[in-house]
mmCIF file with all atom_site columns, C-alpha atoms in Angstrom:
data_model
loop_
_atom_site.group_PDB
_atom_site.id
_atom_site.type_symbol
_atom_site.label_atom_id
_atom_site.label_alt_id
_atom_site.label_comp_id
_atom_site.label_asym_id
_atom_site.label_entity_id
_atom_site.label_seq_id
_atom_site.pdbx_PDB_ins_code
_atom_site.Cartn_x
_atom_site.Cartn_y
_atom_site.Cartn_z
_atom_site.occupancy
_atom_site.B_iso_or_equiv
_atom_site.pdbx_formal_charge
_atom_site.auth_seq_id
_atom_site.auth_comp_id
_atom_site.auth_asym_id
_atom_site.auth_atom_id
_atom_site.pdbx_PDB_model_num
ATOM 1  C CA . MET A 1 1  ? -50.006 38.686 29.453 1.00 54.00 ? 26  MET A CA 1
ATOM 2  C CA . GLU A 1 2  ? -49.271 35.847 31.853 1.00 72.00 ? 27  GLU A CA 1
ATOM 3  C CA . ALA A 1 3  ? -46.320 33.549 31.197 1.00 67.00 ? 28  ALA A CA 1
ATOM 4  C CA . GLU A 1 4  ? -48.677 30.684 30.341 1.00 70.00 ? 29  GLU A CA 1
ATOM 5  C CA . GLY A 1 5  ? -50.352 32.821 27.670 1.00 75.00 ? 30  GLY A CA 1
ATOM 6  C CA . VAL A 1 6  ? -47.008 33.818 26.181 1.00 80.00 ? 31  VAL A CA 1
ATOM 7  C CA . MET A 1 7  ? -45.849 30.205 26.033 1.00 74.00 ? 32  MET A CA 1
ATOM 8  C CA . LYS A 1 8  ? -49.078 29.144 24.359 1.00 74.00 ? 33  LYS A CA 1
ATOM 9  C CA . GLU A 1 9  ? -48.659 31.895 21.734 1.00 78.00 ? 34  GLU A CA 1
ATOM 10 C CA . VAL A 1 10 ? -45.090 30.752 21.035 1.00 75.00 ? 35  VAL A CA 1
ATOM 11 C CA . PHE A 1 11 ? -46.190 27.123 20.630 1.00 69.00 ? 36  PHE A CA 1
ATOM 12 C CA . LEU A 1 12 ? -49.058 28.114 18.343 1.00 72.00 ? 37  LEU A CA 1
ATOM 13 C CA . SER A 1 13 ? -46.692 30.214 16.236 1.00 72.00 ? 38  SER A CA 1
ATOM 14 C CA . VAL A 1 14 ? -44.297 27.295 15.841 1.00 67.00 ? 39  VAL A CA 1
ATOM 15 C CA . LEU A 1 15 ? -47.082 24.836 15.087 1.00 66.00 ? 40  LEU A CA 1
ATOM 16 C CA . SER A 1 16 ? -48.658 27.091 12.487 1.00 67.00 ? 41  SER A CA 1
ATOM 17 C CA . ARG A 1 17 ? -45.643 26.510 10.249 1.00 68.00 ? 42  ARG A CA 1
ATOM 18 C CA . ASN A 1 18 ? -45.360 23.493 8.007  1.00 71.00 ? 43  ASN A CA 1
ATOM 19 C CA . LEU A 1 19 ? -42.791 21.409 9.845  1.00 72.00 ? 44  LEU A CA 1
ATOM 20 C CA . GLU A 1 20 ? -43.437 18.137 8.048  1.00 73.00 ? 45  GLU A CA 1
ATOM 21 C CA . SER A 1 21 ? -40.390 18.425 5.772  1.00 77.00 ? 46  SER A CA 1
ATOM 22 C CA . ILE A 1 22 ? -38.187 19.179 8.772  1.00 85.00 ? 47  ILE A CA 1
ATOM 23 C CA . LEU A 1 23 ? -39.643 16.317 10.800 1.00 89.00 ? 48  LEU A CA 1
ATOM 24 C CA . SER A 1 24 ? -39.064 13.806 8.025  1.00 91.00 ? 49  SER A CA 1
ATOM 25 C CA . SER A 1 25 ? -35.366 14.714 7.969  1.00 91.00 ? 50  SER A CA 1
ATOM 26 C CA . ILE A 1 26 ? -34.831 13.564 11.575 1.00 92.00 ? 51  ILE A CA 1
ATOM 27 C CA . THR A 1 27 ? -32.822 10.354 11.395 1.00 92.00 ? 52  THR A CA 1
ATOM 28 C CA . SER A 1 28 ? -32.141 9.592  15.057 1.00 95.00 ? 53  SER A CA 1
ATOM 29 C CA . PRO A 1 29 ? -34.468 7.324  17.030 1.00 96.00 ? 54  PRO A CA 1
ATOM 30 C CA . THR A 1 30 ? -36.957 9.729  18.613 1.00 97.00 ? 55  THR A CA 1
ATOM 31 C CA . LEU A 1 31 ? -39.152 9.317  21.682 1.00 98.00 ? 56  LEU A CA 1
ATOM 32 C CA . LEU A 1 32 ? -42.327 11.408 21.753 1.00 98.00 ? 57  LEU A CA 1
ATOM 33 C CA . LEU A 1 33 ? -43.931 11.646 25.197 1.00 98.00 ? 58  LEU A CA 1
ATOM 34 C CA . TRP A 1 34 ? -47.388 13.226 25.208 1.00 97.00 ? 59  TRP A CA 1
ATOM 35 C CA . GLY A 1 35 ? -50.118 13.950 27.690 1.00 97.00 ? 60  GLY A CA 1
ATOM 36 C CA . GLU A 1 36 ? -53.442 13.228 25.997 1.00 96.00 ? 61  GLU A CA 1
ATOM 37 C CA . GLU A 1 37 ? -54.999 16.266 27.704 1.00 96.00 ? 62  GLU A CA 1
ATOM 38 C CA . ASP A 1 38 ? -52.243 18.683 26.600 1.00 95.00 ? 63  ASP A CA 1
ATOM 39 C CA . ASN A 1 39 ? -53.815 22.114 26.053 1.00 90.00 ? 64  ASN A CA 1
ATOM 40 C CA . PHE A 1 40 ? -50.692 23.627 24.477 1.00 82.00 ? 65  PHE A CA 1
ATOM 41 C CA . VAL A 1 41 ? -49.942 21.067 21.782 1.00 85.00 ? 66  VAL A CA 1
ATOM 42 C CA . GLU A 1 42 ? -52.861 18.807 20.941 1.00 89.00 ? 67  GLU A CA 1
ATOM 43 C CA . ILE A 1 43 ? -52.591 15.041 20.750 1.00 94.00 ? 68  ILE A CA 1
ATOM 44 C CA . GLU A 1 44 ? -53.327 15.173 17.016 1.00 93.00 ? 69  GLU A CA 1
ATOM 45 C CA . ASP A 1 45 ? -49.984 16.942 16.566 1.00 89.00 ? 70  ASP A CA 1
ATOM 46 C CA . ALA A 1 46 ? -48.255 14.068 18.347 1.00 94.00 ? 71  ALA A CA 1
ATOM 47 C CA . HIS A 1 47 ? -49.714 11.629 15.839 1.00 95.00 ? 72  HIS A CA 1
ATOM 48 C CA . ILE A 1 48 ? -48.564 13.843 12.955 1.00 91.00 ? 73  ILE A CA 1
ATOM 49 C CA . MET A 1 49 ? -45.061 13.940 14.416 1.00 93.00 ? 74  MET A CA 1
ATOM 50 C CA . LYS A 1 50 ? -45.085 10.156 14.881 1.00 96.00 ? 75  LYS A CA 1
ATOM 51 C CA . LYS A 1 51 ? -46.096 9.720  11.254 1.00 94.00 ? 76  LYS A CA 1
ATOM 52 C CA . GLU A 1 52 ? -43.516 12.163 9.890  1.00 93.00 ? 77  GLU A CA 1
ATOM 53 C CA . ILE A 1 53 ? -40.468 11.265 11.998 1.00 95.00 ? 78  ILE A CA 1
ATOM 54 C CA . PRO A 1 54 ? -38.940 7.998  10.821 1.00 95.00 ? 79  PRO A CA 1
ATOM 55 C CA . ASN A 1 55 ? -38.000 5.603  13.606 1.00 95.00 ? 80  ASN A CA 1
ATOM 56 C CA . SER A 1 56 ? -40.076 7.452  16.204 1.00 97.00 ? 81  SER A CA 1
ATOM 57 C CA . THR A 1 57 ? -41.949 6.054  19.177 1.00 98.00 ? 82  THR A CA 1
ATOM 58 C CA . LEU A 1 58 ? -45.017 7.786  20.609 1.00 98.00 ? 83  LEU A CA 1
ATOM 59 C CA . VAL A 1 59 ? -46.051 7.171  24.208 1.00 98.00 ? 84  VAL A CA 1
ATOM 60 C CA . THR A 1 60 ? -49.228 8.897  25.378 1.00 98.00 ? 85  THR A CA 1
ATOM 61 C CA . PHE A 1 61 ? -50.468 9.412  28.910 1.00 98.00 ? 86  PHE A CA 1
ATOM 62 C CA . PRO A 1 62 ? -54.263 9.441  29.430 1.00 97.00 ? 87  PRO A CA 1
ATOM 63 C CA . GLY A 1 63 ? -55.564 12.173 31.713 1.00 97.00 ? 88  GLY A CA 1
ATOM 64 C CA . ILE A 1 64 ? -52.254 14.056 31.667 1.00 97.00 ? 89  ILE A CA 1
ATOM 65 C CA . GLY A 1 65 ? -51.695 17.538 30.241 1.00 96.00 ? 90  GLY A CA 1
ATOM 66 C CA . HIS A 1 66 ? -48.554 19.352 29.130 1.00 93.00 ? 91  HIS A CA 1
ATOM 67 C CA . THR A 1 67 ? -46.430 18.527 32.185 1.00 94.00 ? 92  THR A CA 1
ATOM 68 C CA . PRO A 1 68 ? -46.103 14.757 32.586 1.00 96.00 ? 93  PRO A CA 1
ATOM 69 C CA . HIS A 1 69 ? -42.658 15.353 34.109 1.00 95.00 ? 94  HIS A CA 1
ATOM 70 C CA . LYS A 1 70 ? -44.449 17.018 37.039 1.00 96.00 ? 95  LYS A CA 1
ATOM 71 C CA . ASN A 1 71 ? -47.572 14.852 37.172 1.00 96.00 ? 96  ASN A CA 1
ATOM 72 C CA . ILE A 1 72 ? -46.155 11.370 36.662 1.00 97.00 ? 97  ILE A CA 1
ATOM 73 C CA . PRO A 1 73 ? -42.353 11.622 36.918 1.00 97.00 ? 98  PRO A CA 1
ATOM 74 C CA . GLU A 1 74 ? -41.770 7.946  37.740 1.00 98.00 ? 99  GLU A CA 1
ATOM 75 C CA . GLU A 1 75 ? -43.884 6.694  34.844 1.00 97.00 ? 100 GLU A CA 1
ATOM 76 C CA . LEU A 1 76 ? -42.249 9.175  32.482 1.00 97.00 ? 101 LEU A CA 1
ATOM 77 C CA . ALA A 1 77 ? -38.768 8.159  33.632 1.00 97.00 ? 102 ALA A CA 1
ATOM 78 C CA . GLY A 1 78 ? -39.693 4.516  33.103 1.00 97.00 ? 103 GLY A CA 1
ATOM 79 C CA . GLU A 1 79 ? -40.689 5.180  29.501 1.00 97.00 ? 104 GLU A CA 1
ATOM 80 C CA . ILE A 1 80 ? -37.446 7.076  28.875 1.00 98.00 ? 105 ILE A CA 1
ATOM 81 C CA . GLU A 1 81 ? -35.437 4.257  30.421 1.00 97.00 ? 106 GLU A CA 1
ATOM 82 C CA . LYS A 1 82 ? -37.202 1.632  28.262 1.00 96.00 ? 107 LYS A CA 1
ATOM 83 C CA . PHE A 1 83 ? -36.492 3.705  25.154 1.00 97.00 ? 108 PHE A CA 1
ATOM 84 C CA . LEU A 1 84 ? -32.813 4.168  25.985 1.00 96.00 ? 109 LEU A CA 1
ATOM 85 C CA . ILE A 1 85 ? -32.301 0.479  26.760 1.00 92.00 ? 110 ILE A CA 1
ATOM 86 C CA . LEU A 1 86 ? -33.708 -0.601 23.387 1.00 68.00 ? 111 LEU A CA 1
#
């Protein structure tokens, strides 16, 4: 199996578990950065995480998949910087 297939299986295994109780216990401000075209972890999961993690911020990137750090590094860095300055 290719590395991409293995990674996808790992993500699916993690996501198949009920993580909501764990997510709700996160108390630190949390920045969620998500490509709307992510094929590994769907955008719906980002919205679930946003809902379950108190004090979280979700930033989505239209037309971007699982690797915004490679596709739009400057925009991603800008969002991280804005979050850290708050």
